[in-house]
Tab-separated table of C-alpha atoms in Angstrom:
chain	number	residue	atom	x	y	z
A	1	UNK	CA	27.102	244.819	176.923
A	2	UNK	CA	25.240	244.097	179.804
A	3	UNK	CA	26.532	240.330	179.558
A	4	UNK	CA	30.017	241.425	179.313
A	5	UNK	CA	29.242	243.430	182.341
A	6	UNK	CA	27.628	240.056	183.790
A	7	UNK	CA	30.864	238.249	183.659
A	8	UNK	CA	33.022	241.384	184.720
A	9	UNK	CA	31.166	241.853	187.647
A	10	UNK	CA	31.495	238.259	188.051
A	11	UNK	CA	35.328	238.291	188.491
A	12	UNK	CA	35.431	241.060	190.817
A	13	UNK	CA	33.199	239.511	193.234
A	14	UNK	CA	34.530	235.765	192.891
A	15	UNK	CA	37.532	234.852	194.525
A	16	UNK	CA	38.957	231.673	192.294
A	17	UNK	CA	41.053	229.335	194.496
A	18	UNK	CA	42.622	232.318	196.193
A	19	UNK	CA	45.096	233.069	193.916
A	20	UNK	CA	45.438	236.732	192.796
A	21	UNK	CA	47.252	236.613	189.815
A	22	UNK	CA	45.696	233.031	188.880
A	23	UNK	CA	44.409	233.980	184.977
A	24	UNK	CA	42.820	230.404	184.995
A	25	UNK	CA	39.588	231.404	185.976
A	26	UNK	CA	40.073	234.180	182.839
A	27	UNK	CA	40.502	231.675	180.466
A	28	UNK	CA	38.169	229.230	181.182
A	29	UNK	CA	35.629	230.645	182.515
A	30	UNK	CA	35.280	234.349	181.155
A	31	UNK	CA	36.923	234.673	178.061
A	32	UNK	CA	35.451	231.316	176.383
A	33	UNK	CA	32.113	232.034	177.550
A	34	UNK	CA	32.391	236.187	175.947
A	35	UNK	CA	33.937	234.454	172.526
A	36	UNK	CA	31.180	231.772	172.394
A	37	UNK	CA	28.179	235.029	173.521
A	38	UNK	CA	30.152	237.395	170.325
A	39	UNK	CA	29.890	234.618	167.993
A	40	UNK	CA	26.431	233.481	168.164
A	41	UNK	CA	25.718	237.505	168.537
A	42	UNK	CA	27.770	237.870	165.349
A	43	UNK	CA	26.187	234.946	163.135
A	44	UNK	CA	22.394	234.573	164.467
A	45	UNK	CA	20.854	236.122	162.072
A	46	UNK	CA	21.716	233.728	158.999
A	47	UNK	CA	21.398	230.680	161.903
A	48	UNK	CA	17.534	231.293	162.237
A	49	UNK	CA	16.492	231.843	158.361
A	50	UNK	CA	14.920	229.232	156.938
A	51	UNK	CA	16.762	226.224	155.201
A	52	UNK	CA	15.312	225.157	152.026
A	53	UNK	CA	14.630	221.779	151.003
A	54	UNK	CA	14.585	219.825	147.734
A	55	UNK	CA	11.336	219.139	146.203
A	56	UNK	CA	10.397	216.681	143.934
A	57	UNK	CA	8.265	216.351	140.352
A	58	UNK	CA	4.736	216.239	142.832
A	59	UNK	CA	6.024	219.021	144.824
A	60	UNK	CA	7.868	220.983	142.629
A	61	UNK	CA	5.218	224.240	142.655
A	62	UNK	CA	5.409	223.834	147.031
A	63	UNK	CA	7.142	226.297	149.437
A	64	UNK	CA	9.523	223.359	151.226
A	65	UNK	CA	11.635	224.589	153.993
A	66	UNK	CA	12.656	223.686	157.534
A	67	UNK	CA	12.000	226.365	160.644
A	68	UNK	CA	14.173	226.523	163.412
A	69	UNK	CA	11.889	226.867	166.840
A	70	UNK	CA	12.424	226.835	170.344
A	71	UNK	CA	12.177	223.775	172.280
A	72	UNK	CA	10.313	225.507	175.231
A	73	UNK	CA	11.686	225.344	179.179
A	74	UNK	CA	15.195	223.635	179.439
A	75	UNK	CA	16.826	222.207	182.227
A	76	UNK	CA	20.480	223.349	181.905
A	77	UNK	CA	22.456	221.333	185.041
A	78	UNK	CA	25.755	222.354	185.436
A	79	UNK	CA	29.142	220.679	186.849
A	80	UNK	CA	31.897	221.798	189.468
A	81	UNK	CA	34.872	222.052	187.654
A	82	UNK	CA	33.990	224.844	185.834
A	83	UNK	CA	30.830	225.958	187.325
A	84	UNK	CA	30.272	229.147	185.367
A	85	UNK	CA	31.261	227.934	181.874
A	86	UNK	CA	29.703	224.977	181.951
A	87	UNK	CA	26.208	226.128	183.394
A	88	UNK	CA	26.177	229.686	181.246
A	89	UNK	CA	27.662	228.463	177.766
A	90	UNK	CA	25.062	226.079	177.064
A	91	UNK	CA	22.635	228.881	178.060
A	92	UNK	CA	23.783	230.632	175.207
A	93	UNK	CA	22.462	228.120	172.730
A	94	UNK	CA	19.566	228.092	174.365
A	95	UNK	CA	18.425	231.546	174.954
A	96	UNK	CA	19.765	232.138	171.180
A	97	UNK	CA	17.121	229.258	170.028
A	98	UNK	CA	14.453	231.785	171.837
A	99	UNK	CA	13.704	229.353	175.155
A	100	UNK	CA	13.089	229.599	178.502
A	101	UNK	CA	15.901	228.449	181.000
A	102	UNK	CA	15.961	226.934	184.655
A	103	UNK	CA	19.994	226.723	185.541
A	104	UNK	CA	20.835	224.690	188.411
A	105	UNK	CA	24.709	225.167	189.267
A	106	UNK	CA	26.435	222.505	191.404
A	107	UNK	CA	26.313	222.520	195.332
A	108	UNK	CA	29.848	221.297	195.476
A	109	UNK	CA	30.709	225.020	193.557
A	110	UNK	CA	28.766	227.112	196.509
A	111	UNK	CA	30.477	230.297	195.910
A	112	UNK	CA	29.761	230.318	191.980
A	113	UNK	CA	26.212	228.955	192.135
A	114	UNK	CA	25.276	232.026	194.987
A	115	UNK	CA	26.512	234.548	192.699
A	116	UNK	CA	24.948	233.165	189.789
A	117	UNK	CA	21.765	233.129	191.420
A	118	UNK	CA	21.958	236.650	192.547
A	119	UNK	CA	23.500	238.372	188.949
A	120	UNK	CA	20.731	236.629	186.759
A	121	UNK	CA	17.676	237.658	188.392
A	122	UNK	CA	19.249	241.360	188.033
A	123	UNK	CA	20.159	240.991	184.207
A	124	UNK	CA	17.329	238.656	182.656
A	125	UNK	CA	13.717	238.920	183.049
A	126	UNK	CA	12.027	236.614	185.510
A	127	UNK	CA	9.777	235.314	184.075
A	128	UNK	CA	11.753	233.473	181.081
A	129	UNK	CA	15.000	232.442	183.419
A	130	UNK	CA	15.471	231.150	187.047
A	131	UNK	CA	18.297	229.722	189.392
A	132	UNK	CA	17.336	226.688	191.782
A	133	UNK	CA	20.181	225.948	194.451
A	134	UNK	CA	20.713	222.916	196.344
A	135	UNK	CA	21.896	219.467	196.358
A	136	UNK	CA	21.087	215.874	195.062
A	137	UNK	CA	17.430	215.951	196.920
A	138	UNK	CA	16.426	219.710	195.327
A	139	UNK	CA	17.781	218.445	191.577
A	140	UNK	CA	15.784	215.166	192.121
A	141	UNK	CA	12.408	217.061	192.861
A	142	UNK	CA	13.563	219.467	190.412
A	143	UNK	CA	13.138	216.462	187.939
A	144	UNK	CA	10.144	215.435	188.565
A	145	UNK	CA	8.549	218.263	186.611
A	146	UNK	CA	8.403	218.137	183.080
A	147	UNK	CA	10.863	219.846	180.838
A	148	UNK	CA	11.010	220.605	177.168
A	149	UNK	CA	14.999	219.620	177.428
A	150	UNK	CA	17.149	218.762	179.640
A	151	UNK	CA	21.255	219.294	179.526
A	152	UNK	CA	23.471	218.074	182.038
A	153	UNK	CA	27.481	217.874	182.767
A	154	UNK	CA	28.579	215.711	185.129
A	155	UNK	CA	29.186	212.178	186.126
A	156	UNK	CA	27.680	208.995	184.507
A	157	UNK	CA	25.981	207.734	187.599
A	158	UNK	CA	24.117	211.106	187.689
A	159	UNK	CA	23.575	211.062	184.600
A	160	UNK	CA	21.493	207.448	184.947
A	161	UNK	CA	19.258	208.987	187.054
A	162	UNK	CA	18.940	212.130	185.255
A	163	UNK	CA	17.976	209.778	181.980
A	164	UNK	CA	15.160	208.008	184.439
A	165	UNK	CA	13.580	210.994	185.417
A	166	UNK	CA	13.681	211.891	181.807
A	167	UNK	CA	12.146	209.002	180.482
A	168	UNK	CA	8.870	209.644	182.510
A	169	UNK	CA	8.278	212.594	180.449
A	170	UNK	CA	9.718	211.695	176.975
A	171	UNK	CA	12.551	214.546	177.697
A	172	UNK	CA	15.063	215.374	174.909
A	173	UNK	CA	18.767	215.004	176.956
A	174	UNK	CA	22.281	216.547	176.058
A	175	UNK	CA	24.567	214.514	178.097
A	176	UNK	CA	28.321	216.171	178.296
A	177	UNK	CA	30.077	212.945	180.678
A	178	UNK	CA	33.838	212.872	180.267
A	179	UNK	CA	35.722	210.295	180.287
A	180	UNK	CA	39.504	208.914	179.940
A	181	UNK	CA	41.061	210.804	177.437
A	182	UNK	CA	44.059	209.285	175.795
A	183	UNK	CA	47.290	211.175	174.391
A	184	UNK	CA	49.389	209.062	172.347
A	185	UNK	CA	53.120	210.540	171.701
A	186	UNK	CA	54.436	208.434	168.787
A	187	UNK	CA	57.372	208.773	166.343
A	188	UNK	CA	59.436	211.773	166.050
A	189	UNK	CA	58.273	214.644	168.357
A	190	UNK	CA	59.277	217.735	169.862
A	191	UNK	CA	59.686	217.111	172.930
A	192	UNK	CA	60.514	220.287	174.531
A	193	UNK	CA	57.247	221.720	172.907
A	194	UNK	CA	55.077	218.473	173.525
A	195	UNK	CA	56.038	218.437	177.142
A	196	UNK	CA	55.223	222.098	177.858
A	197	UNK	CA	51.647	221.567	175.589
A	198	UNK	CA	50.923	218.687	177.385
A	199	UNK	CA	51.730	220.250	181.036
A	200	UNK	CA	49.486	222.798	180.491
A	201	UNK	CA	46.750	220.803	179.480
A	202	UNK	CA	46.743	218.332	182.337
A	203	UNK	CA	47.477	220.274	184.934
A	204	UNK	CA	45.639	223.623	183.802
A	205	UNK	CA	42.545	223.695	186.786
A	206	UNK	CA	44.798	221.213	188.819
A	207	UNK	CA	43.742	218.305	186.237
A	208	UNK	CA	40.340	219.032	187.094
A	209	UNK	CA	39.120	219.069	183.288
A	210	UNK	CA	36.849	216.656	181.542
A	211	UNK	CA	39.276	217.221	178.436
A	212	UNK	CA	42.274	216.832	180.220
A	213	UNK	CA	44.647	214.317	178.944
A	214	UNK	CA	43.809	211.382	180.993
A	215	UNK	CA	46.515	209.303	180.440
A	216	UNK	CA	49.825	209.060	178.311
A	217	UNK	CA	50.288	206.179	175.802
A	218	UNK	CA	54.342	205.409	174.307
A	219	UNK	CA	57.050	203.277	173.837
A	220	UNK	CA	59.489	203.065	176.715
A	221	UNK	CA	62.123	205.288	174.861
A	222	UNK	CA	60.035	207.597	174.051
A	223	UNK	CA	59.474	207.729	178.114
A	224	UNK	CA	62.980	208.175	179.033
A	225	UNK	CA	63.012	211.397	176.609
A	226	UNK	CA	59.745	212.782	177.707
A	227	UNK	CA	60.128	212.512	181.753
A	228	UNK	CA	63.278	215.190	181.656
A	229	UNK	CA	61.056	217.552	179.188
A	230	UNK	CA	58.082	217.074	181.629
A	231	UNK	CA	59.833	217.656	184.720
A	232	UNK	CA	61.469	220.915	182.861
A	233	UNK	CA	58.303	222.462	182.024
A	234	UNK	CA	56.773	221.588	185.251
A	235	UNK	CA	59.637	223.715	186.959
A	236	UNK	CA	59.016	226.556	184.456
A	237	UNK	CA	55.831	226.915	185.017
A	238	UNK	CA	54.907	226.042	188.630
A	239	UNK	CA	58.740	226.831	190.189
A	240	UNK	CA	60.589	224.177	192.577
A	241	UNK	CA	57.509	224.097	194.871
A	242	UNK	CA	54.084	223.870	193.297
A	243	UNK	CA	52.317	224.309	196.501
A	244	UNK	CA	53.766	228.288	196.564
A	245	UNK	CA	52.531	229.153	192.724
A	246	UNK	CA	49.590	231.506	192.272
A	247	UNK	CA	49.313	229.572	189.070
A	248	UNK	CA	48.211	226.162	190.528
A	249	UNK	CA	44.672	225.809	192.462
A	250	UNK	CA	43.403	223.591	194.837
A	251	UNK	CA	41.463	220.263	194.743
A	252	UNK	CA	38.105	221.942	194.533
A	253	UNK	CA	37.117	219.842	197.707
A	254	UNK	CA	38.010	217.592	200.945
A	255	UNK	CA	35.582	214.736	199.209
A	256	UNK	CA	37.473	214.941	195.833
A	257	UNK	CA	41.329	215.312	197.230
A	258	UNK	CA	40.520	211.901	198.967
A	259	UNK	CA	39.438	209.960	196.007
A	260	UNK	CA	42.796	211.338	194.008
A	261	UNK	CA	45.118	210.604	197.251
A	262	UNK	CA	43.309	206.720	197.220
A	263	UNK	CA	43.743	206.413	193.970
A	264	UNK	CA	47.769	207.324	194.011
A	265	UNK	CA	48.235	204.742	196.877
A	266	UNK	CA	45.978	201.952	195.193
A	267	UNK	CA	48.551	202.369	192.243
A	268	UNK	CA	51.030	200.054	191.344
A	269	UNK	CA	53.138	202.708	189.127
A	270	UNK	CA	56.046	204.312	190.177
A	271	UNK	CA	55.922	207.995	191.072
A	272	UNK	CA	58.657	209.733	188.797
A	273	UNK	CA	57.356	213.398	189.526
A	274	UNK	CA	55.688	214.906	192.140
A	275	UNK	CA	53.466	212.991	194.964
A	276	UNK	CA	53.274	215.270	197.950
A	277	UNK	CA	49.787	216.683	198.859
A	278	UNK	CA	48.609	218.381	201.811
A	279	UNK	CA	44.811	217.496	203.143
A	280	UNK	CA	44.320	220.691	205.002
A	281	UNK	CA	45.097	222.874	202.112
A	282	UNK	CA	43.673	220.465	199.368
A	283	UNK	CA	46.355	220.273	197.671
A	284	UNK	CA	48.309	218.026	195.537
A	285	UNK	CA	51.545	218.223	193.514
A	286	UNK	CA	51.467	217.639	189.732
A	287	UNK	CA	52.007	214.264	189.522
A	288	UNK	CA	53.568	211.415	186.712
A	289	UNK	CA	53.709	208.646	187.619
A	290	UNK	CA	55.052	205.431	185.299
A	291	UNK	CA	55.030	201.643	185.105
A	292	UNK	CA	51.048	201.929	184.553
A	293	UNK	CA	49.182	198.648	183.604
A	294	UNK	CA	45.832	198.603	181.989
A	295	UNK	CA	44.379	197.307	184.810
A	296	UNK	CA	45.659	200.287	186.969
A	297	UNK	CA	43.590	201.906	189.744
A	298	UNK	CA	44.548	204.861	187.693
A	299	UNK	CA	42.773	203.408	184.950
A	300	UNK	CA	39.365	202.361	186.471
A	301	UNK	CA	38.316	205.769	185.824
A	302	UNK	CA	38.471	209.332	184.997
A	303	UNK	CA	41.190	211.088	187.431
A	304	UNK	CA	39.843	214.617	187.269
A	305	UNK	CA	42.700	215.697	188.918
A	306	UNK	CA	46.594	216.285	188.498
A	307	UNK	CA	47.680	212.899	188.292
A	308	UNK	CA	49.265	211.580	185.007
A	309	UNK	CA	49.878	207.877	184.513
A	310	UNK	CA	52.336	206.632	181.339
A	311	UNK	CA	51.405	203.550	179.769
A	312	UNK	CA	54.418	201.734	177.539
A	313	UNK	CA	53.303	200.203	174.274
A	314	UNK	CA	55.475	199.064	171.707
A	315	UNK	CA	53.552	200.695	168.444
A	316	UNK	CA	50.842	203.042	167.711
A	317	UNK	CA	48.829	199.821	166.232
A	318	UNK	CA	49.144	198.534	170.171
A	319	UNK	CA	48.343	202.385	171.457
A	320	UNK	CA	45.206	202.349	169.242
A	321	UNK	CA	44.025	198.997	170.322
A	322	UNK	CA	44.719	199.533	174.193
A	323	UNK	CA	42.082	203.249	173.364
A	324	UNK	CA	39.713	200.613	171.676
A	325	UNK	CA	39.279	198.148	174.362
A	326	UNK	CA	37.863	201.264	176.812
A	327	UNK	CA	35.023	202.921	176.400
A	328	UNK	CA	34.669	205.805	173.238
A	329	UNK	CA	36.828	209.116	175.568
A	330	UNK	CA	35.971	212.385	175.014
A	331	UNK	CA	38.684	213.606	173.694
A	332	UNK	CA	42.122	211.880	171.963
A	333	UNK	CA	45.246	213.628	171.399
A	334	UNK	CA	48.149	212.649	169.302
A	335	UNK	CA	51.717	214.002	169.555
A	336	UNK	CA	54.004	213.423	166.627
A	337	UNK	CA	55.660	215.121	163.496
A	338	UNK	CA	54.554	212.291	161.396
A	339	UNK	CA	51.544	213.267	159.380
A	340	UNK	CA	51.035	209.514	159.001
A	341	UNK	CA	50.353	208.902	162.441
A	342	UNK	CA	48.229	211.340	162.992
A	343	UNK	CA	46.144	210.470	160.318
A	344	UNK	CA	46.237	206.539	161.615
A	345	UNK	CA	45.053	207.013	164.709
A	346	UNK	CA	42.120	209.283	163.955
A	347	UNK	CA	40.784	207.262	161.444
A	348	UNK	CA	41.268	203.925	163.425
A	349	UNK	CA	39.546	205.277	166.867
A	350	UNK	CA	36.809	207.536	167.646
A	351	UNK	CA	36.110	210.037	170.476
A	352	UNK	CA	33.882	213.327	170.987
A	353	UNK	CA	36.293	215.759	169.913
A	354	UNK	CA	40.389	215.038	168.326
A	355	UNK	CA	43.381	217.441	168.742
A	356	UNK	CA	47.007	216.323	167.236
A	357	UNK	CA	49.764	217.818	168.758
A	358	UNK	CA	48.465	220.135	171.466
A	359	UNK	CA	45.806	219.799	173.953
A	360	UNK	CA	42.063	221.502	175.468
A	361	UNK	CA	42.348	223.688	172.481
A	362	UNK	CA	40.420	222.391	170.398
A	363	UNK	CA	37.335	222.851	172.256
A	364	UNK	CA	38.051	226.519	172.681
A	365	UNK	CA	36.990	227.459	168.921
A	366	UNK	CA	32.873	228.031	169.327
A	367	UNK	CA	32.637	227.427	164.917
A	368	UNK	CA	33.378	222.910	166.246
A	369	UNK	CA	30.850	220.874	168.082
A	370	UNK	CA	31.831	220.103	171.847
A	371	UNK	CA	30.350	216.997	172.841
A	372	UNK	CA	31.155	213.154	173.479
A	373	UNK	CA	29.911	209.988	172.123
A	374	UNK	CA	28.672	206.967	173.560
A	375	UNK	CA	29.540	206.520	176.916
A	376	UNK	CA	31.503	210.188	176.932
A	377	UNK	CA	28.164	211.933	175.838
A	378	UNK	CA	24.856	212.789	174.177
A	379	UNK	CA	25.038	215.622	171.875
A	380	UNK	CA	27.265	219.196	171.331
A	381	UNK	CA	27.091	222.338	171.790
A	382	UNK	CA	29.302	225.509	171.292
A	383	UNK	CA	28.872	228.047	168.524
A	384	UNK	CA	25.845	227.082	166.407
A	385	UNK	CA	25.664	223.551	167.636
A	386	UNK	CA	24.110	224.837	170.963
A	387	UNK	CA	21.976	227.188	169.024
A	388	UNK	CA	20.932	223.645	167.299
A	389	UNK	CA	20.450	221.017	170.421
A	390	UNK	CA	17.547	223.826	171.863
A	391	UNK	CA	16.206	224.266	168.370
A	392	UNK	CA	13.521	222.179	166.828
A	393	UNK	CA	13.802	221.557	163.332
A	394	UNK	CA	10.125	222.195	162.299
A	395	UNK	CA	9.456	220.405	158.495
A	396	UNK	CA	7.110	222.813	156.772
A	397	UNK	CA	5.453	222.322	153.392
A	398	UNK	CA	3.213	225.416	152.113
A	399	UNK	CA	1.119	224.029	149.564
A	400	UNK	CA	-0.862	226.114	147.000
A	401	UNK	CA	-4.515	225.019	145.155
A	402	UNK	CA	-2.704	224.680	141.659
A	403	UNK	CA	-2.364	221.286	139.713
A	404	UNK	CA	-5.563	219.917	141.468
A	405	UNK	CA	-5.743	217.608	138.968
A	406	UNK	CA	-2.445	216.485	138.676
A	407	UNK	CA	-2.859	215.840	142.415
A	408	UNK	CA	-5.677	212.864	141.424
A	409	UNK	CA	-2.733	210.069	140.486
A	410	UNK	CA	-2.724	209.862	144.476
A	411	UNK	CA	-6.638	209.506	144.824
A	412	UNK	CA	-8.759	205.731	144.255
A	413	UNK	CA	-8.903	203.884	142.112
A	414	UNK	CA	-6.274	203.231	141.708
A	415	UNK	CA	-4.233	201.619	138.553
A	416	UNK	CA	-0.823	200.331	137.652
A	417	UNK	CA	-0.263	203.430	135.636
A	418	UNK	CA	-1.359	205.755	137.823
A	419	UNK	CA	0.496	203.845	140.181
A	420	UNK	CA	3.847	203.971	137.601
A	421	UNK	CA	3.649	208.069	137.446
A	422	UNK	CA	2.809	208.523	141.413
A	423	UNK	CA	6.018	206.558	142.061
A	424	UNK	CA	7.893	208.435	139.314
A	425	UNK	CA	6.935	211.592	140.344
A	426	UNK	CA	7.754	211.106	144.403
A	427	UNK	CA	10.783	209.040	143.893
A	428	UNK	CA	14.040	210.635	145.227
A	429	UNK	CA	15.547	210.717	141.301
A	430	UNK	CA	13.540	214.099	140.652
A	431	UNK	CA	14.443	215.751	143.423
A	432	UNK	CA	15.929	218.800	142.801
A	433	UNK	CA	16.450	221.689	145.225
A	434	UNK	CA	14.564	224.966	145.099
């Protein structure tokens, strides 16, 4: 109770891109974090019992099991984008795993990380959990002391220097990174349903989502019948002008709505939808734009804003090679009513989390791993898997005084037959599970 009052209190206080009626902040950064708090509440219990483990012929009498500890003091660094979920959720895991937490919330978030600073002091003890503020000078002194883990979501050039610091100490490191994340709409499709699926998920936060489709992979005709369904749904949602909805937020600041207006006028697309922006107000229209090459300034990096590019290929085996070339996304979404292609491209590609046929939602349910791979991440969390990243999986063996003399096919001298039975009676065949 007192953390639902936490996050209550939270949205009272916090004004969220000045928008009233905006539910985004709601979403995605109350009502994931509560679900993700009920469910570990709900299912710790059988989480920290012991897991047994199978014993073999010499062990078969021992008490073999593995013990889930805490790691100790983590680190838990969080990003701007959504500066309470992504700084408090991972906490979860790692106050359920019984640690200690330092939680450093992004300058570039002010508002959030001064409120966070002031609530937790008032609802957790102390001594076991602690808010530093600042910038890039406080987190690097911050890192020079020695953690027990550290977890950090963010950019890759952060994360570099986060891994350097690390490596002084030996630090354990959960690295959440992002990436381009492809959608490829193949085949037969609903368009009407795609488009609105797809609108939300882009421009949900103003694009500003790690798990935001990045980009839009199809064939040219598929194009032509997905621009009128976009540009529909866009109207539906965020009216004739976009700049007026409660529903769409700002760029979250001057520093960021630059890089997205360069990166629309280094393009070489063709803006079908949208375009406008406004400096002053940070703002900037939900935009597609078409004609994309791979070697796009849209495509140098992640956008993290609402910009969608369209890429034309002429089959899903071109889509899937195009994904394979980059580096390993975060997330990959597929839109079509063939269960075939689906089933194609997730087995021929790989990315931190897959969704076919809708988009974000995925990484809403806390019972699947969030997390990237390679160059999109280190690690996952959500649900149990955060309960598992702070845990250490301590191997324990309780041994008893019985067999003693069994035991001496291990002791000099030795012998080929003793040799014979000591391999018999370790090997993996007579393993059996207690």
């Amino acid at each position: 109770s007192r953390s639902k009052d936490f996050v209550d209190i939270h949205c009272k206080q916090l004004k969220f891109n000045e928008a009233p009626h905006n539910d985004t902040p709601v979403l995605s950064e109350v009502d994931i974090l509560l679900n993700d708090l009920t469910f570990t509440i709900s299912n710790l219990s059988s989480w920290m019992q012991p897991e047994s483990a199978s014993t073999n012929l010499a062990t078969k009498l021992d008490d073999c099991f593995i013990r889930r500890e805490p790691l100790g003091v983590v680190l838990i660094i969080g990003s701007w984008n959504y500066p309470l979920q992504l700084l408090l959720l991972p906490m979860v895991g790692a106050i359920a795993a019984g640690n200690c937490v330092i939680l450093k919330p992004s300058e570039v978030s002010a508002t959030t990380g001064s409120l966070v600073a002031e609530l937790v002091p008032k609802y957790l003890s102390q001594e076991c959990y602690a808010v530093i503020r600042g910038g890039a000078e406080e987190t690097q002194e911050l890192l020079k002391n020695r953690f027990d883990h550290i977890f950090f979501t963010g950019s890759k050039g952060v994360a570099r220097s986060i891994l350097q610091a690390a490596s002084l100490h030996f630090t354990p490191v959960t690295l959440e990174l992002g990436g381009k994340s492809p959608c490829v709409v193949y085949g037969p499709v609903n368009m009407t349903a795609a488009a609105r699926r797809l609108v939300w998920a882009k421009f949900f936060n103003a694009g500003q989502s790690c798990v935001a489709p990045d980009y839009i992979l199809c064939t040219s005709s598929t194009r032509d019948l997905l621009l009128p369904a976009l540009k529909e749904a866009l109207w539906e949602f965020y009216g004739e002008d976009p700049r007026t909805c409660p529903d769409l937020c700002r760029i979250v600041s001057p520093q960021h709505w630059t890089r997205l207006r360069a990166l629309l006028e280094k393009t070489r697309g063709r803006i079908v939808i949208g375009g406008e922006s406004d400096q002053e107000d940070k703002y900037m229209a939900p935009t597609v734009v078409v004609d994309v090459s791979e070697d796009d300034a849209l495509m140098a990096e992640e956008i993290l804003g609402p910009i969608l590019p369209i890429l034309s290929v002429e089959s899903v085996e071109e889509a899937i090679a195009l994904i394979n070339r980059g580096q390993k996304p975060l997330a990959l979404y597929v839109f079509s009513e063939e269960s075939s292609v689906v089933k194609t491209v997730l087995e021929k590609t790989s990315s931190g989390g897959f969704c076919s046929n809708d988009g974000i939602v995925h990484m809403t349910l806390p019972s699947l791993p969030f997390g990237g791979v390679g160059a999109s991440g280190w690690g996952s969390y959500h649900g149990r898997w955060g309960f598992e990243t702070f845990s250490h999986r301590r191997a324990c063996m309780l041994r008893g005084w019985a067999l003693e003399r069994f035991n001496t096919l291990r002791y000099p001298p030795y012998s080929d037959g003793k040799l014979g039975w000591l391999r018999w009676t370790t090997s993996a065949h007579s393993c059996v599970l207690m």
